[in-house]
CSV table of C-alpha atoms in Angstrom, one decimal:
chain,number,residue,atom,x,y,z
A,1,MET,CA,-38.2,12.7,-159.8
A,2,ALA,CA,-40.0,11.9,-163.0
A,3,TYR,CA,-38.3,9.8,-166.0
A,4,GLY,CA,-41.1,10.1,-168.4
A,5,ILE,CA,-41.9,6.4,-168.1
A,6,ALA,CA,-44.9,7.1,-166.2
A,7,GLY,CA,-47.3,5.2,-168.7
A,8,ALA,CA,-44.9,1.9,-168.8
A,9,ALA,CA,-47.4,-1.0,-168.9
A,10,SER,CA,-47.9,-2.9,-165.4
A,11,GLY,CA,-47.2,-5.8,-167.5
A,12,LEU,CA,-43.7,-4.7,-167.7
A,13,ALA,CA,-43.4,-4.0,-164.0
A,14,ARG,CA,-44.9,-7.7,-163.2
A,15,LEU,CA,-42.3,-9.4,-165.5
A,16,VAL,CA,-38.8,-7.5,-164.1
A,17,ARG,CA,-40.3,-8.4,-160.6
A,18,GLY,CA,-40.2,-11.9,-161.7
A,19,GLN,CA,-44.1,-12.2,-161.4
A,20,GLY,CA,-44.5,-13.1,-165.3
A,21,ALA,CA,-44.5,-16.5,-167.0
A,22,ALA,CA,-42.5,-19.2,-165.7
A,23,GLN,CA,-39.9,-18.8,-168.4
A,24,CYS,CA,-39.1,-15.6,-167.2
A,25,ARG,CA,-38.0,-16.2,-164.1
A,26,THR,CA,-34.5,-14.8,-164.5
A,27,ARG,CA,-34.0,-11.3,-163.4
A,28,LEU,CA,-31.2,-8.9,-164.6
A,29,ALA,CA,-30.2,-5.9,-162.3
A,30,LEU,CA,-28.3,-2.8,-163.6
A,31,VAL,CA,-25.9,-0.9,-161.5
A,32,LEU,CA,-24.2,1.8,-163.4
A,33,ARG,CA,-21.9,4.4,-162.1
A,34,VAL,CA,-20.4,7.8,-163.8
A,35,GLU,CA,-16.8,7.7,-162.6
A,36,ASN,CA,-16.2,11.3,-163.0
A,37,VAL,CA,-19.1,13.1,-161.4
A,38,GLU,CA,-17.5,15.6,-159.5
A,39,MET,CA,-15.3,16.7,-162.5
A,40,LEU,CA,-18.3,17.2,-164.8
A,41,ARG,CA,-20.2,19.1,-161.9
A,42,ALA,CA,-17.1,21.4,-161.6
A,43,SER,CA,-16.7,21.9,-165.2
A,44,ILE,CA,-20.1,21.8,-167.1
A,45,GLY,CA,-22.5,22.9,-163.8
A,46,PRO,CA,-24.8,20.9,-161.6
A,47,ALA,CA,-27.8,21.9,-164.2
A,48,LEU,CA,-26.1,20.3,-167.2
A,49,LEU,CA,-24.9,17.6,-165.3
A,50,GLU,CA,-28.6,16.7,-164.1
A,51,GLN,CA,-29.7,16.8,-167.7
A,52,MET,CA,-26.8,14.7,-168.9
A,53,LEU,CA,-27.7,12.1,-166.3
A,54,ASP,CA,-31.5,12.3,-167.0
A,55,ARG,CA,-30.6,12.0,-170.7
A,56,LEU,CA,-28.6,9.0,-170.2
A,57,LEU,CA,-31.3,7.5,-168.0
A,58,LEU,CA,-33.8,8.0,-170.7
A,59,ARG,CA,-31.9,6.0,-173.4
A,60,LEU,CA,-31.2,3.1,-171.0
A,61,VAL,CA,-35.2,3.1,-170.6
A,62,ALA,CA,-35.8,3.5,-174.2
A,63,GLU,CA,-33.3,1.1,-175.6
A,64,LEU,CA,-32.5,-1.4,-173.1
A,65,ARG,CA,-36.3,-1.7,-171.3
A,66,LEU,CA,-34.9,-0.6,-168.0
A,67,LEU,CA,-37.0,-0.1,-165.1
A,68,PRO,CA,-35.5,2.4,-163.1
A,69,GLN,CA,-34.9,3.1,-159.3
A,70,GLY,CA,-35.3,6.2,-158.2
A,71,ARG,CA,-32.1,8.5,-158.6
A,72,SER,CA,-31.1,11.0,-156.1
A,73,GLN,CA,-30.3,14.6,-157.3
A,74,GLY,CA,-26.6,14.6,-158.5
A,75,CYS,CA,-25.9,11.1,-158.1
A,76,GLY,CA,-23.7,9.4,-160.4
A,77,GLU,CA,-25.1,5.9,-159.7
A,78,ILE,CA,-27.9,4.7,-161.8
A,79,LEU,CA,-29.9,1.4,-160.6
A,80,GLY,CA,-32.8,-0.3,-162.0
A,81,LEU,CA,-34.3,-3.7,-163.5
A,82,PHE,CA,-34.3,-5.2,-167.1
A,83,ALA,CA,-37.5,-6.3,-168.8
A,84,ILE,CA,-35.5,-9.3,-170.0
A,85,GLY,CA,-36.5,-13.1,-168.7
A,86,ARG,CA,-34.2,-15.2,-170.4
A,87,GLN,CA,-30.3,-15.7,-170.4
A,88,GLN,CA,-29.9,-15.9,-174.1
A,89,ALA,CA,-30.6,-12.0,-174.4
A,90,VAL,CA,-27.8,-11.1,-172.0
A,91,PRO,CA,-25.1,-10.9,-175.2
A,92,GLY,CA,-27.0,-8.5,-176.9
A,93,LEU,CA,-27.9,-6.4,-173.9
A,94,LEU,CA,-24.0,-6.2,-172.9
A,95,ALA,CA,-23.4,-4.9,-176.6
A,96,ARG,CA,-26.1,-2.5,-176.1
A,97,LEU,CA,-25.1,-1.0,-172.9
A,98,GLN,CA,-21.5,-1.0,-173.9
A,99,ALA,CA,-22.4,1.1,-177.2
A,100,ILE,CA,-24.6,3.7,-175.1
A,101,CYS,CA,-21.5,3.9,-172.6
A,102,ALA,CA,-18.9,4.7,-175.2
A,103,GLU,CA,-20.8,7.0,-177.5
A,104,GLY,CA,-21.6,9.7,-174.8
A,105,ILE,CA,-24.6,11.9,-174.2
A,106,VAL,CA,-25.7,14.8,-176.7
A,107,LEU,CA,-27.5,17.8,-175.1
A,108,PRO,CA,-28.1,20.7,-177.0
A,109,ASP,CA,-24.8,22.4,-178.3
A,110,LEU,CA,-22.6,20.0,-176.4
A,111,ARG,CA,-21.9,16.1,-176.4
A,112,ILE,CA,-20.4,14.8,-172.9
A,113,CYS,CA,-18.5,11.6,-172.7
A,114,PRO,CA,-18.9,10.7,-169.2
A,115,VAL,CA,-16.3,7.9,-168.1
A,116,MET,CA,-19.2,4.8,-166.8
A,117,ASN,CA,-18.6,1.4,-165.7
A,118,ALA,CA,-21.5,-0.9,-165.1
A,119,ALA,CA,-22.5,-4.2,-163.7
A,120,ILE,CA,-25.2,-6.3,-165.1
A,121,VAL,CA,-26.1,-8.7,-162.0
A,122,SER,CA,-28.3,-12.3,-163.1
A,123,ASP,CA,-30.5,-13.7,-160.7
A,124,GLU,CA,-31.6,-17.1,-162.1
A,125,THR,CA,-34.2,-18.0,-159.4
A,126,GLY,CA,-35.8,-14.6,-159.6
A,127,ARG,CA,-36.2,-14.9,-155.9
A,128,GLN,CA,-33.8,-12.3,-154.8
A,129,GLU,CA,-34.8,-8.7,-153.6
A,130,ALA,CA,-33.7,-6.0,-156.0
A,131,ALA,CA,-31.6,-4.6,-153.1
A,132,ALA,CA,-29.4,-7.6,-152.9
A,133,LEU,CA,-28.7,-7.3,-156.7
A,134,TYR,CA,-27.8,-4.3,-156.7
A,135,ALA,CA,-25.5,-5.0,-153.5
A,136,HIS,CA,-24.1,-7.4,-156.1
A,137,GLY,CA,-23.4,-5.1,-158.8
A,138,ARG,CA,-21.9,-2.5,-156.7
A,139,MET,CA,-19.3,-5.5,-154.9
A,140,ALA,CA,-18.1,-6.0,-158.6
A,141,LEU,CA,-17.6,-2.4,-159.3
A,142,GLN,CA,-15.7,-1.9,-156.5
A,143,GLY,CA,-13.3,-4.4,-157.9
A,144,LEU,CA,-12.6,-2.2,-160.7
A,145,SER,CA,-9.1,-0.4,-160.6
A,146,PRO,CA,-9.1,3.1,-162.1
A,147,PHE,CA,-6.2,2.1,-164.1
A,148,SER,CA,-8.1,-0.6,-165.9
A,149,ALA,CA,-9.8,0.3,-169.2
A,150,ALA,CA,-12.6,2.6,-168.9
A,151,GLY,CA,-16.2,1.7,-170.0
A,152,GLN,CA,-15.9,-1.9,-168.6
A,153,ILE,CA,-19.4,-3.7,-168.4
A,154,ARG,CA,-19.5,-6.7,-165.9
A,155,PHE,CA,-21.7,-9.6,-165.9
A,156,VAL,CA,-22.1,-10.9,-162.3
A,157,GLU,CA,-24.1,-14.2,-160.9
A,158,THR,CA,-25.8,-14.2,-157.9
A,159,GLY,CA,-23.6,-16.2,-155.6
A,160,ALA,CA,-20.5,-15.8,-157.1
A,161,GLN,CA,-17.6,-13.9,-155.4
A,162,ALA,CA,-16.6,-10.5,-156.7
A,163,GLU,CA,-13.1,-9.5,-157.3
A,164,PRO,CA,-11.2,-8.1,-154.3
A,165,GLY,CA,-11.2,-4.4,-154.3
A,166,GLY,CA,-8.0,-2.2,-154.0
A,167,LEU,CA,-5.4,-1.7,-156.4
A,168,ALA,CA,-2.3,-4.2,-156.8
A,169,VAL,CA,0.3,-1.7,-157.5
A,170,SER,CA,-0.1,1.6,-156.0
A,171,ALA,CA,-0.6,5.0,-157.9
A,172,LEU,CA,2.7,6.0,-157.3
A,173,ASP,CA,4.5,3.1,-158.6
A,174,ARG,CA,2.6,3.4,-161.8
A,175,VAL,CA,3.9,7.4,-162.4
A,176,GLY,CA,6.0,7.9,-165.5
A,177,VAL,CA,7.1,10.7,-167.4
A,178,LEU,CA,8.3,11.3,-171.1
A,179,PHE,CA,9.6,14.7,-172.5
A,180,GLN,CA,8.8,15.8,-175.7
A,181,PRO,CA,11.9,18.0,-177.1
A,182,GLN,CA,10.9,21.7,-178.6
A,183,LEU,CA,13.8,22.9,-180.8
A,184,CYS,CA,14.3,26.4,-181.6
A,185,CYS,CA,13.8,27.5,-185.2
A,186,ASP,CA,16.5,29.8,-185.4
A,187,THR,CA,19.2,27.7,-183.8
A,188,GLY,CA,18.2,24.4,-183.8
A,189,GLN,CA,18.9,23.7,-180.3
A,190,VAL,CA,16.5,22.5,-177.4
A,191,ARG,CA,14.3,25.3,-176.5
A,192,ALA,CA,12.5,23.3,-174.0
A,193,LEU,CA,11.2,19.8,-172.9
A,194,ARG,CA,7.5,19.3,-172.8
A,195,ALA,CA,6.8,16.9,-169.8
A,196,LEU,CA,4.1,14.3,-170.8
A,197,PRO,CA,2.7,12.6,-167.7
A,198,ARG,CA,2.1,8.8,-168.0
A,199,MET,CA,0.4,6.0,-165.9
A,200,ARG,CA,1.0,2.3,-166.6
A,201,MET,CA,-2.2,0.4,-166.6
A,202,ASP,CA,-3.5,-3.0,-165.6
A,203,ASP,CA,-2.5,-4.9,-168.6
A,204,GLY,CA,1.0,-3.2,-168.6
A,205,GLU,CA,0.6,-0.6,-171.3
A,206,GLY,CA,1.0,3.0,-170.5
A,207,CYS,CA,-1.5,5.9,-171.0
A,208,ASP,CA,-1.6,9.6,-170.7
A,209,LEU,CA,-2.7,10.9,-167.2
A,210,ALA,CA,-5.3,12.7,-168.4
A,211,GLU,CA,-7.2,9.6,-169.4
A,212,VAL,CA,-7.0,8.1,-165.9
A,213,ALA,CA,-7.4,11.3,-163.9
A,214,PRO,CA,-11.3,11.5,-164.0
A,215,ARG,CA,-11.3,8.2,-162.3
A,216,LEU,CA,-8.8,9.2,-159.7
A,217,ASP,CA,-10.3,10.9,-156.3
A,218,ASP,CA,-8.6,14.5,-155.4
A,219,ALA,CA,-6.4,13.0,-152.9
A,220,VAL,CA,-4.8,10.0,-155.2
A,221,LEU,CA,-4.7,12.5,-158.0
A,222,GLY,CA,-2.4,15.1,-155.6
A,223,GLN,CA,-0.2,12.3,-155.3
A,224,VAL,CA,0.2,11.5,-158.6
A,225,VAL,CA,1.1,15.2,-159.6
A,226,ALA,CA,3.4,15.5,-156.5
A,227,GLU,CA,5.5,12.2,-158.0
A,228,LEU,CA,5.3,13.7,-161.4
A,229,LEU,CA,6.8,16.8,-160.2
A,230,ARG,CA,9.4,14.9,-158.6
A,231,GLN,CA,10.5,12.9,-161.3
A,232,ALA,CA,10.6,16.0,-163.8
A,233,PHE,CA,12.7,17.9,-161.8
A,234,ALA,CA,15.1,15.3,-161.3
A,235,GLY,CA,15.5,14.8,-164.5
A,236,LEU,CA,16.1,19.0,-165.3
A,237,ARG,CA,18.6,18.6,-162.3
A,238,GLY,CA,20.3,15.6,-163.8
A,239,TRP,CA,20.6,17.3,-166.9
A,240,ASP,CA,22.4,20.4,-165.2
A,241,ARG,CA,24.9,18.0,-163.5
A,242,LEU,CA,25.4,16.2,-167.3
A,243,GLY,CA,26.6,19.5,-168.4
A,244,ARG,CA,23.6,20.2,-170.9
A,245,PRO,CA,20.9,22.1,-169.0
A,246,VAL,CA,17.5,22.6,-170.3
A,247,PRO,CA,16.7,25.8,-170.5
A,248,LEU,CA,12.8,25.7,-169.6
A,249,LEU,CA,10.8,22.7,-168.5
A,250,SER,CA,6.8,22.9,-169.5
A,251,LEU,CA,4.6,21.2,-167.6
A,252,PRO,CA,0.9,20.8,-168.8
A,253,LEU,CA,-1.6,20.6,-165.8
A,254,SER,CA,-5.4,20.6,-165.9
A,255,ASP,CA,-7.8,22.9,-164.4
A,256,ARG,CA,-8.6,20.2,-161.9
A,257,MET,CA,-4.9,20.0,-160.6
A,258,LEU,CA,-4.6,23.7,-160.3
A,259,GLY,CA,-7.6,24.0,-158.6
A,260,ASP,CA,-6.1,22.3,-155.6
A,261,ALA,CA,-5.0,24.7,-152.9
A,262,ALA,CA,-1.7,22.7,-152.2
A,263,ILE,CA,-0.4,22.8,-155.9
A,264,ALA,CA,1.3,26.2,-155.7
A,265,ASP,CA,3.2,24.9,-152.4
A,266,THR,CA,3.9,21.6,-153.6
A,267,ILE,CA,5.4,22.9,-157.1
A,268,LEU,CA,7.6,25.5,-155.5
A,269,TRP,CA,8.7,23.0,-152.7
A,270,GLU,CA,10.1,20.9,-155.0
A,271,LEU,CA,11.7,23.4,-157.2
A,272,ASP,CA,13.6,24.8,-153.9
A,273,ARG,CA,14.5,21.1,-153.0
A,274,ASN,CA,16.1,20.6,-156.3
A,275,ASP,CA,17.7,23.9,-156.2
A,276,LEU,CA,16.1,24.9,-159.4
A,277,ALA,CA,15.0,28.5,-160.1
A,278,PRO,CA,11.1,29.3,-161.0
A,279,GLN,CA,12.0,30.6,-164.1
A,280,ARG,CA,12.7,27.4,-165.4
A,281,LEU,CA,9.2,25.9,-165.2
A,282,GLU,CA,6.5,26.8,-167.6
A,283,ILE,CA,3.1,25.8,-166.6
A,284,GLU,CA,0.8,25.0,-169.6
A,285,VAL,CA,-3.0,25.7,-169.4
A,286,SER,CA,-5.9,25.2,-171.4
A,287,GLU,CA,-8.5,27.5,-172.4
A,288,PRO,CA,-11.0,28.3,-171.0
A,289,ILE,CA,-9.1,28.8,-168.1
A,290,GLY,CA,-10.4,27.7,-164.5
A,291,ARG,CA,-13.6,26.2,-166.2
A,292,GLY,CA,-12.7,22.3,-164.8
A,293,GLY,CA,-11.2,23.3,-161.4
A,294,GLY,CA,-13.0,26.2,-160.5
A,295,ARG,CA,-12.2,29.8,-161.8
A,296,MET,CA,-11.2,31.2,-158.2
A,297,PRO,CA,-9.0,28.5,-156.8
A,298,VAL,CA,-7.3,27.9,-160.5
A,299,THR,CA,-6.5,31.7,-160.4
A,300,ALA,CA,-4.9,31.7,-157.0
A,301,SER,CA,-2.6,29.1,-157.7
A,302,LEU,CA,-1.6,30.6,-161.0
A,303,GLN,CA,-1.3,34.2,-159.3
A,304,ARG,CA,1.0,32.4,-156.7
A,305,LEU,CA,3.0,30.6,-159.3
A,306,ILE,CA,3.6,33.7,-161.6
A,307,ALA,CA,4.8,35.8,-158.5
A,308,ALA,CA,7.3,33.4,-157.6
A,309,GLY,CA,8.7,33.7,-161.2
A,310,CYS,CA,7.3,30.7,-163.2
A,311,SER,CA,5.9,31.4,-166.5
A,312,LEU,CA,2.6,30.8,-168.4
A,313,ALA,CA,1.8,29.0,-172.1
A,314,LEU,CA,-1.7,28.3,-173.3
A,315,GLY,CA,-2.2,25.3,-175.0
A,316,GLY,CA,-4.5,24.5,-178.1
A,317,PHE,CA,-4.1,28.2,-179.0
A,318,GLY,CA,-7.0,29.2,-181.7
A,319,THR,CA,-9.3,26.6,-180.8
A,320,GLY,CA,-10.6,27.5,-177.3
A,321,SER,CA,-12.5,30.7,-176.0
A,322,ALA,CA,-9.5,32.4,-173.8
A,323,GLY,CA,-10.2,36.2,-174.1
A,324,LEU,CA,-7.6,38.8,-174.5
A,325,ASP,CA,-8.5,39.8,-170.8
A,326,ASP,CA,-7.1,36.0,-169.8
A,327,LEU,CA,-3.9,36.5,-172.0
A,328,ARG,CA,-3.2,40.0,-169.9
A,329,ARG,CA,-4.3,38.8,-166.7
A,330,PHE,CA,-2.3,35.6,-166.7
A,331,GLY,CA,0.4,37.1,-168.7
A,332,ILE,CA,0.8,34.3,-170.7
A,333,GLY,CA,4.2,34.1,-172.5
A,334,ARG,CA,3.9,31.7,-175.0
A,335,VAL,CA,1.3,29.4,-177.0
A,336,ARG,CA,1.1,26.2,-178.2
A,337,ILE,CA,-0.3,25.7,-181.7
A,338,GLY,CA,-1.8,22.1,-182.3
A,339,ARG,CA,-1.5,19.6,-185.1
A,340,GLU,CA,-5.0,20.8,-186.5
A,341,PHE,CA,-3.2,23.8,-187.9
A,342,ILE,CA,-0.3,22.2,-188.5
A,343,ALA,CA,-1.1,19.3,-191.0
A,344,GLY,CA,-0.1,19.5,-194.7
A,345,CYS,CA,1.1,23.6,-194.0
A,346,ASP,CA,3.8,22.9,-196.8
A,347,LEU,CA,1.3,22.1,-199.5
A,348,ARG,CA,-2.0,23.2,-198.3
A,349,ALA,CA,-2.7,27.2,-198.9
A,350,ASP,CA,-5.7,27.1,-196.7
A,351,GLN,CA,-3.9,26.1,-193.9
A,352,GLN,CA,-0.9,28.3,-194.7
A,353,ARG,CA,-3.5,31.3,-194.7
A,354,MET,CA,-4.6,30.2,-191.5
A,355,ILE,CA,-1.5,29.7,-189.8
A,356,LEU,CA,-0.1,33.1,-191.0
A,357,ALA,CA,-3.2,34.8,-189.4
A,358,ILE,CA,-2.5,33.2,-186.0
A,359,LEU,CA,1.1,33.9,-186.1
A,360,ALA,CA,0.2,37.5,-186.8
A,361,LEU,CA,-2.1,37.7,-183.9
A,362,ALA,CA,0.8,36.1,-181.8
A,363,GLU,CA,3.0,38.6,-182.6
A,364,HIS,CA,0.9,41.4,-182.2
A,365,LEU,CA,0.0,40.2,-178.5
A,366,GLY,CA,3.8,39.6,-178.2
A,367,LEU,CA,3.6,35.8,-177.5
A,368,ALA,CA,6.0,33.5,-178.5
A,369,THR,CA,5.1,30.2,-180.3
A,370,VAL,CA,5.4,26.8,-180.7
A,371,ALA,CA,4.0,24.1,-183.5
A,372,ASP,CA,3.0,20.7,-182.1
A,373,GLY,CA,2.7,17.8,-183.9
A,374,VAL,CA,5.2,18.4,-186.8
A,375,ALA,CA,4.9,15.1,-188.7
A,376,THR,CA,7.1,15.9,-191.6
A,377,GLN,CA,10.5,17.5,-192.3
A,378,GLU,CA,8.8,20.0,-195.2
A,379,GLU,CA,6.3,20.9,-192.4
A,380,ASN,CA,9.2,21.5,-190.1
A,381,ALA,CA,10.9,23.4,-192.6
A,382,PHE,CA,8.0,25.5,-193.7
A,383,LEU,CA,7.4,26.3,-190.0
A,384,ALA,CA,10.9,27.5,-189.6
A,385,GLN,CA,10.8,29.9,-192.2
A,386,ILE,CA,7.5,31.7,-191.7
A,387,GLY,CA,8.6,32.8,-188.3
A,388,PHE,CA,7.5,29.9,-185.7
A,389,ASN,CA,9.9,30.3,-182.5
A,390,ALA,CA,10.1,26.5,-182.1
A,391,VAL,CA,8.7,23.3,-183.3
A,392,GLN,CA,7.8,19.6,-181.7
A,393,GLY,CA,6.5,16.5,-183.3
A,394,PRO,CA,7.2,13.2,-184.8
A,395,ALA,CA,9.7,15.0,-187.3
A,396,VAL,CA,11.1,17.0,-184.8
A,397,ALA,CA,12.1,14.3,-182.0
A,398,LEU,CA,10.1,11.5,-180.4
A,399,PRO,CA,8.8,11.4,-176.6
A,400,LEU,CA,11.7,10.1,-174.6
A,401,ASP,CA,12.4,8.8,-171.1
A,402,ALA,CA,14.9,10.4,-168.9
A,403,SER,CA,17.7,8.6,-169.8
A,404,ALA,CA,17.2,8.8,-173.5
A,405,VAL,CA,16.8,12.5,-173.0
A,406,ASP,CA,20.7,12.3,-171.7
A,407,ASP,CA,21.5,10.8,-175.0
A,408,PHE,CA,19.6,13.4,-177.1
A,409,LEU,CA,21.0,16.0,-175.3
A,410,LEU,CA,25.0,14.8,-175.7
A,411,ASP,CA,24.5,13.9,-179.6
A,412,ARG,CA,22.6,16.7,-180.5
A,413,ASP,CA,23.6,18.5,-183.6
A,414,HIS,CA,22.6,22.4,-183.6
A,415,ALA,CA,22.0,22.2,-187.8
A,416,LEU,CA,19.6,24.7,-188.6
A,417,PRO,CA,16.5,23.5,-190.6
A,418,ALA,CA,17.1,23.0,-194.3
A,419,PRO,CA,16.0,25.6,-196.8
A,420,PHE,CA,12.5,24.9,-198.0
A,421,GLU,CA,10.7,26.6,-200.8
A,422,LEU,CA,7.1,27.2,-200.3
A,423,ARG,CA,4.9,25.1,-202.2
A,424,ARG,CA,1.2,25.7,-202.5
A,425,LYS,CA,-1.7,23.6,-203.7
A,426,ALA,CA,-5.1,25.0,-204.3
């Protein structure tokens, strides 16, 4: 396919092939891999995916003087040789490549941030074939764990041993769950716990599962979700035994997770195994529903769960494009309103008008509401006063692990939010 560089000078081609002056014998090759290409294909479609990959390639050519090898349609791997013949140029090259990977790709009316890793391979002799350099780069990328930080750029000298592939710790050993309490604005009691899936990274730090999921293949992601369900439902069952039952567990699942044909069976089997009623599980979806996992399989999974008795919530209400048809079709019962609407609501008149309008719409549609990201007690009191059903955030309770939830439920006082006089700031 054409890349818009047909007029490149023949001297450039000779240089990157090692046919130039003696001081330019070092050759550098690039192997760049878009890790989440399949997820992007499902979410934005094949046509936009091709545009994104072409735009990325053109940027590499324009900014890094890359002479690319032909790319197969739909392939997330970009190969090429650099028109740089001196080792001293490598630090700057690495920095510019890192910037390109971090900034994302801008298309008309859309900015995409693919997950990318890359290897730059050095051949100081200038005698190795391009195919051999690409093989070295692929070996280096195979050594990257999906639980390593994204956007890694590796520099490889031919002859050096690539790091071994595989994970030192299995994906299931990395799964953890935190629980975000949601408190009822009328009683101050725990209305629900929102599960926050976490993954332990190679550096020992934890991160949201959503950050890692694009780098996991479907089979591994399915195993991770199954382990997440086991831990979350075990916690719910444990609080029942403690005598402090939690009415509802809210579990956010992405379109890709819901698009798995086995997800509904897995959820219902785990509920049955833990002797939990499906009515105690709320599946939180994001709008537009089905865009990231295929509309039909996501719909089939949701309908199966709804028929069994699970309820549905919509995250990020007011920021997406879910239509009234979706709200009715899926029987959405609750909506989560994010920090972008909550911030400064006790002081800012514009925020107050916006929140009141969203609340009025939710009430008209018969939807319960939960305010997310409540950061101050003043915000908390204001939101309770104007009619929110529940609140969550740092000012309400921090995310807790299962053992800390035990103490929270045992020690929880059920005091109502303090009265609060509305203050407006123009």
